[in-house]
CSV table of C-alpha atoms in Angstrom, one decimal:
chain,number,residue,atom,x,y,z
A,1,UNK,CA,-13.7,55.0,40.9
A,2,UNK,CA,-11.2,57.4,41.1
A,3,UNK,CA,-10.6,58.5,44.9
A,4,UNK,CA,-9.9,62.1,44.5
A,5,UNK,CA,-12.8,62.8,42.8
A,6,UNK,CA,-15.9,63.4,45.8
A,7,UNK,CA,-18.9,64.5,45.2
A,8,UNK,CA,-22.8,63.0,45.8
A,9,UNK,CA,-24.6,62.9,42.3
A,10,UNK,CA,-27.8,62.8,43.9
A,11,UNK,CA,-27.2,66.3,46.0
A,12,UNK,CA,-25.0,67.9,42.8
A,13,UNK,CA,-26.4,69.6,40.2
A,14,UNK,CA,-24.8,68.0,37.7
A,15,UNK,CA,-25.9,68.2,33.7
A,16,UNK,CA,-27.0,64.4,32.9
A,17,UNK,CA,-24.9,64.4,29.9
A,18,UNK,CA,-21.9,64.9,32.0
A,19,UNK,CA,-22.9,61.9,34.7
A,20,UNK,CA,-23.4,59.7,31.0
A,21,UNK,CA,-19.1,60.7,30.8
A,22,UNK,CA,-18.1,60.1,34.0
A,23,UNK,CA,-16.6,56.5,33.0
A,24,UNK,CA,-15.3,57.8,30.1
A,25,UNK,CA,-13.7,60.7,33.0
A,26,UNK,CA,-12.8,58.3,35.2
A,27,UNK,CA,-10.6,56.0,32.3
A,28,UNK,CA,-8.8,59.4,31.1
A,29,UNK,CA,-7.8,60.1,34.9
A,30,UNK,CA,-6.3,56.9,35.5
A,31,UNK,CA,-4.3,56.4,32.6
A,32,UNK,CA,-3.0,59.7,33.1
A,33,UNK,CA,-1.7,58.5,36.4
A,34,UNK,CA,-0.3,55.3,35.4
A,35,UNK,CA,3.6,55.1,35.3
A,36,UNK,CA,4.3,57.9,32.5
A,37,UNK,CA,5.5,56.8,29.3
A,38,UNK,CA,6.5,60.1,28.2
A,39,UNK,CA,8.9,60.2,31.1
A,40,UNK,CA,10.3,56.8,29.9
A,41,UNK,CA,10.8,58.0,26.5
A,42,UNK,CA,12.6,60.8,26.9
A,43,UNK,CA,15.1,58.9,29.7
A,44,UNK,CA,15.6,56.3,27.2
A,45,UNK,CA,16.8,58.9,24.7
A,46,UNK,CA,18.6,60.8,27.5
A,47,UNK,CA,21.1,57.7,28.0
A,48,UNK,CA,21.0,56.8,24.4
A,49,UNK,CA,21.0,59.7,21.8
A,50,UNK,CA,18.2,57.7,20.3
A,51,UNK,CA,14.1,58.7,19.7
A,52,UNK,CA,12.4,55.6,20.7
A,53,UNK,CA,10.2,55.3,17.4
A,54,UNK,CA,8.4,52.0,18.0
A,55,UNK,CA,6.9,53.3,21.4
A,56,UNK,CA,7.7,57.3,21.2
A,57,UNK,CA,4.6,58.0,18.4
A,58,UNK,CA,1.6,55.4,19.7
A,59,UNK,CA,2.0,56.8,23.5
A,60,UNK,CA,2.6,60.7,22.0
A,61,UNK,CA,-0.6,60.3,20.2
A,62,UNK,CA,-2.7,58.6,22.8
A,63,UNK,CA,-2.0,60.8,25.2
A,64,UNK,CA,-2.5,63.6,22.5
A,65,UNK,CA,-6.1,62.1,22.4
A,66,UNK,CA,-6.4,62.2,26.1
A,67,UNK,CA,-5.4,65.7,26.2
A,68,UNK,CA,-8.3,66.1,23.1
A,69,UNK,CA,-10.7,64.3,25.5
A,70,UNK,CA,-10.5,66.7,27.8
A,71,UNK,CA,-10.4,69.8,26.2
A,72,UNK,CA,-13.5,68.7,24.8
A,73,UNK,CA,-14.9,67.7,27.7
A,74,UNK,CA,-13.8,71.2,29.4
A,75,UNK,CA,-15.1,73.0,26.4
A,76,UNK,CA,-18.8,71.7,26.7
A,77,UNK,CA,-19.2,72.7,30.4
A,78,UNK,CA,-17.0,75.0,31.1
A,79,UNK,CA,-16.3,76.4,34.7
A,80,UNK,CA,-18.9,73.4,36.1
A,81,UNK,CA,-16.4,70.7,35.1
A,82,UNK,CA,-13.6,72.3,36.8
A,83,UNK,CA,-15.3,73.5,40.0
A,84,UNK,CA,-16.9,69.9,40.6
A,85,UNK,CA,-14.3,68.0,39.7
A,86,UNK,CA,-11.3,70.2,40.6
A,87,UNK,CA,-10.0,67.7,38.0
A,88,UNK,CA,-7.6,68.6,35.2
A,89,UNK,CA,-3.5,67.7,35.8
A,90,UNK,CA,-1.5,70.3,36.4
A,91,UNK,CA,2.0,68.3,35.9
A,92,UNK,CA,4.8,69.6,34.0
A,93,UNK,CA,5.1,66.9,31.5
A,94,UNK,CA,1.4,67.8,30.7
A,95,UNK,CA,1.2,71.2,30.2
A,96,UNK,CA,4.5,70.9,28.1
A,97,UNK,CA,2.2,68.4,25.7
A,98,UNK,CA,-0.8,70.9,25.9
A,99,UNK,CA,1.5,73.1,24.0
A,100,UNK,CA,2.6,70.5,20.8
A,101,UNK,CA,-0.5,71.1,18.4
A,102,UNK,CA,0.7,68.0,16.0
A,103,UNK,CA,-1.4,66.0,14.1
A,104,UNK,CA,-0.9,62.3,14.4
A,105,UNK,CA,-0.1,61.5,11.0
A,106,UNK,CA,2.5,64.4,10.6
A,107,UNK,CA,6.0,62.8,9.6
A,108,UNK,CA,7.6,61.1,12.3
A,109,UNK,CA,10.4,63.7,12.2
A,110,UNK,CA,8.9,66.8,12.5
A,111,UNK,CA,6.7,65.0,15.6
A,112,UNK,CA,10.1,64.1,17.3
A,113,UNK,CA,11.8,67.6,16.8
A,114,UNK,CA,8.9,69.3,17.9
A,115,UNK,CA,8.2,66.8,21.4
A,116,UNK,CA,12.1,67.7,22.2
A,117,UNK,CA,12.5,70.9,21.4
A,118,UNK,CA,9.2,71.5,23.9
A,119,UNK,CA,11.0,69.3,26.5
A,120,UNK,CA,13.9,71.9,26.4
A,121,UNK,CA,16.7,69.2,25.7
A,122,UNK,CA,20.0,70.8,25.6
A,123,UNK,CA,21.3,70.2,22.6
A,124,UNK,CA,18.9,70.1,19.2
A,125,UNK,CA,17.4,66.7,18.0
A,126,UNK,CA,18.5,66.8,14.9
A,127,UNK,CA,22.2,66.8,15.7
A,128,UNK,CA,21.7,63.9,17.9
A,129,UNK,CA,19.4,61.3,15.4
A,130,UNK,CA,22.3,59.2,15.3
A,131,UNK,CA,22.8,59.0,18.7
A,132,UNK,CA,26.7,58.3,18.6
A,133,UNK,CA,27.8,61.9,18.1
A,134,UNK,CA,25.0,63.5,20.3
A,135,UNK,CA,26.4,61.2,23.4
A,136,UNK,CA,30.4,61.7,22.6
A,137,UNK,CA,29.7,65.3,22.5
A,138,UNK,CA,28.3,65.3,26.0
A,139,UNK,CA,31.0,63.2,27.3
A,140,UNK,CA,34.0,65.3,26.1
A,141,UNK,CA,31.7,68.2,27.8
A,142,UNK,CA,31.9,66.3,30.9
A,143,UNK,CA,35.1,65.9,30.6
A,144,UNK,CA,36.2,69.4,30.8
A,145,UNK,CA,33.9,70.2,33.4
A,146,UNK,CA,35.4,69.8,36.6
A,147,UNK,CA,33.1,70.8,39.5
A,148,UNK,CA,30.8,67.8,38.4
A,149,UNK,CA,33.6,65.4,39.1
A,150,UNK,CA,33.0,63.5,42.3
A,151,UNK,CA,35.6,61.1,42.4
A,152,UNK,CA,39.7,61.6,42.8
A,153,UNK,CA,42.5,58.8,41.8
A,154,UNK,CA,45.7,59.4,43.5
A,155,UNK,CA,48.6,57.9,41.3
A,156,UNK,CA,51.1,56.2,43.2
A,157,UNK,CA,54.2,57.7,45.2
A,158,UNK,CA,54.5,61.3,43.3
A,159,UNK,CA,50.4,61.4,44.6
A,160,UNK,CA,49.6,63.3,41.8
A,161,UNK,CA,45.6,63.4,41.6
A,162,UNK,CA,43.3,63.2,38.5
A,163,UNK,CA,39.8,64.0,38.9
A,164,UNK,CA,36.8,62.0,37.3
A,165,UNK,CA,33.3,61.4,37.4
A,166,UNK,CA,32.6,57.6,39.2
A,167,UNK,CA,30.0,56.5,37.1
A,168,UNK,CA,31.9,56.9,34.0
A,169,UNK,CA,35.0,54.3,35.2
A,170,UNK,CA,32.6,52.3,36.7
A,171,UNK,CA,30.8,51.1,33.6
A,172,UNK,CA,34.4,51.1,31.6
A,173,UNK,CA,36.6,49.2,33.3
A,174,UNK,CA,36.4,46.4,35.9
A,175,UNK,CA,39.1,47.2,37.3
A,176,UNK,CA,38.0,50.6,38.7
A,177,UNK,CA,34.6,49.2,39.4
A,178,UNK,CA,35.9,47.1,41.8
A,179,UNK,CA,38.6,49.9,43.4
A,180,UNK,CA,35.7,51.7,43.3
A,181,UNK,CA,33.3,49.7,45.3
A,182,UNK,CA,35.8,48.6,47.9
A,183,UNK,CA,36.2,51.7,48.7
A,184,UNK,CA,34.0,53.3,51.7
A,185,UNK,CA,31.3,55.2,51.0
A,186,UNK,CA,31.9,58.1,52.9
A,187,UNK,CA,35.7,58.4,50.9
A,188,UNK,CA,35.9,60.3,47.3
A,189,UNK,CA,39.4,59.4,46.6
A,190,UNK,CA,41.0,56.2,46.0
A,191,UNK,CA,45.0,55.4,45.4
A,192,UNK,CA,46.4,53.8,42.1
A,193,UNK,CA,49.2,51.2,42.7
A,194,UNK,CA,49.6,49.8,39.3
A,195,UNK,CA,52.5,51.4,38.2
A,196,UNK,CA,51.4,53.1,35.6
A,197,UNK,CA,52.4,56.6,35.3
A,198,UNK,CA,50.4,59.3,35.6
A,199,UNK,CA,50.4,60.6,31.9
A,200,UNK,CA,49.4,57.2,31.0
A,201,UNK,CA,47.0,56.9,33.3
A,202,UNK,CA,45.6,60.5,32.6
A,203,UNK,CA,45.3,59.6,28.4
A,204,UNK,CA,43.7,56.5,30.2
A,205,UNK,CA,40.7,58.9,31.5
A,206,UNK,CA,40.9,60.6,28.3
A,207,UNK,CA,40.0,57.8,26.5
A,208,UNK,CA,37.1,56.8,28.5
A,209,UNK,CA,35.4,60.0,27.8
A,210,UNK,CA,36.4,60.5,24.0
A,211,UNK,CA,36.9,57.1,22.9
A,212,UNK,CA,40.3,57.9,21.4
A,213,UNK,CA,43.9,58.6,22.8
A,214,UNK,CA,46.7,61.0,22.0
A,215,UNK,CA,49.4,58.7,19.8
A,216,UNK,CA,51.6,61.6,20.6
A,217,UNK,CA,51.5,61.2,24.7
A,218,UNK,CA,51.4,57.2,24.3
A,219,UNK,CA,51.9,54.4,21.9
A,220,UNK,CA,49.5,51.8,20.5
A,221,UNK,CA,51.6,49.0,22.2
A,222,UNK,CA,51.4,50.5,25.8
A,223,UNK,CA,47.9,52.0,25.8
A,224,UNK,CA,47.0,48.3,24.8
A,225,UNK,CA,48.5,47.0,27.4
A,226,UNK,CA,46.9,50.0,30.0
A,227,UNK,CA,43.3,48.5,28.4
A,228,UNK,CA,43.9,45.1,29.1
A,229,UNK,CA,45.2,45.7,32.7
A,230,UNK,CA,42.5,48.1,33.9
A,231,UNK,CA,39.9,45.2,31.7
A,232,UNK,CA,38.4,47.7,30.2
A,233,UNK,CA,35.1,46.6,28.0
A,234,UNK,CA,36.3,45.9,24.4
A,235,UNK,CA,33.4,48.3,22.7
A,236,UNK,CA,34.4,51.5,22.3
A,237,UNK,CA,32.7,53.9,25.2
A,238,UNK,CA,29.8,54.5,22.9
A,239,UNK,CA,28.7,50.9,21.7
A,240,UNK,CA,29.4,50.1,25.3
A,241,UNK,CA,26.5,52.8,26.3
A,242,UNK,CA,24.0,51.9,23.4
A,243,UNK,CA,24.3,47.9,23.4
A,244,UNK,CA,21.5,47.8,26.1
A,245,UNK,CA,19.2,49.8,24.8
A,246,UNK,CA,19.7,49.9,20.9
């Protein structure tokens, strides 16, 4: 029995037909509040640039059907349903799926751009489908933004500083994961004694956030060698980010 629910049937005047639903109430309620899968879905294509199609349309529809349920149920008795069980969910990710009237055997497509396009994603699903150019775009965004960058590399002697985002080297290069985690938490700046100058260093970062390098600031022959001393993954940045999850 669900706990938030309290009421005595024998002192309520309750319609019979609604006691005869109350396990069919009670199943809705806690599905509902187990771990949501809609959450899940739309982190997974968050990170990826990728719908989840084997588990996005079975837990769209069933909760689609939960949200039927109930409307149903609301719908037969009204303002008794509401005031007795002070019941219905009020979070986010449910109101925003009380608003997608699709059938369940609409074309998977049109079922995706709809879910998205309610859940207010930035940029449009059907730019992103393939998931590559979707992801690449956001990181050459990040790139240029700099008051989201919470991390500083100082580069050698000269002490010039670039600014980057932590998590990004981190899952790039082992090298700067481990400069990264030796360093104490409180600091945001770490030094660079490689050797490596700073414009190589700088079309370094570059790369790591557009998966591609200027030939005309460095060579083939040294920005190899700047990948294989900072033991940076041999995926590009992309296949790097998907191979998890794809």
């Amino acid at each position: 029995m669900n706990d938030g629910i309290m009421f005595d049937l024998h002192s309520t005047q309750i319609p019979k037909e609604m006691v005869e639903l109350l396990p069919q109430i009670y199943s809705i309620n806690e599905d509902l509040n187990k771990p949501n899968e809609i959450v899940q879905i739309a982190l997974n294509f968050l990170y990826t640039g990728f719908p989840d199609f084997d588990h996005f349309l079975p837990s769209i529809n069933k909760l689609i059907n939960y949200k039927n349920q109930l409307n149903n149920l609301i719908a037969q008795y009204n303002s008794s349903f509401l005031s007795i069980f002070n019941y219905f969910d009020k979070r986010d990710e449910i109101e925003k799926l009380k608003q997608i009237e699709i059938d369940k055997y609409e074309n998977e497509n049109k079922v995706m751009e709809e879910f998205f396009q309610e859940m207010e994603f930035d940029s449009n699903w059907i730019e992103l489908k393939k998931g590559r150019r979707g992801i690449l775009k956001d990181l050459q965004k990040l790139y240029q933004n700099e008051s989201t960058k919470d991390f500083t590399i100082i580069c050698g002697e000269e002490e010039k500083e670039i600014k980057v985002h932590k998590l990004i080297l981190i899952i790039r290069s082992e090298l700067f994961k481990g400069m990264f985690l030796s360093v104490q938490d409180s600091s945001n700046q770490v030094h660079d004694y490689s050797g490596k100058s700073f414009e190589t260093l700088n079309q370094l970062i570059y790369f790591l956030y557009h998966d591609e390098f200027n030939e005309k600031e460095i060579n083939q022959e040294e920005f190899e060698d700047v990948k294989d001393y900072y033991q940076l993954n041999e995926n590009s940045i992309i296949d790097f980010l998907l191979k998890d999850f794809i």
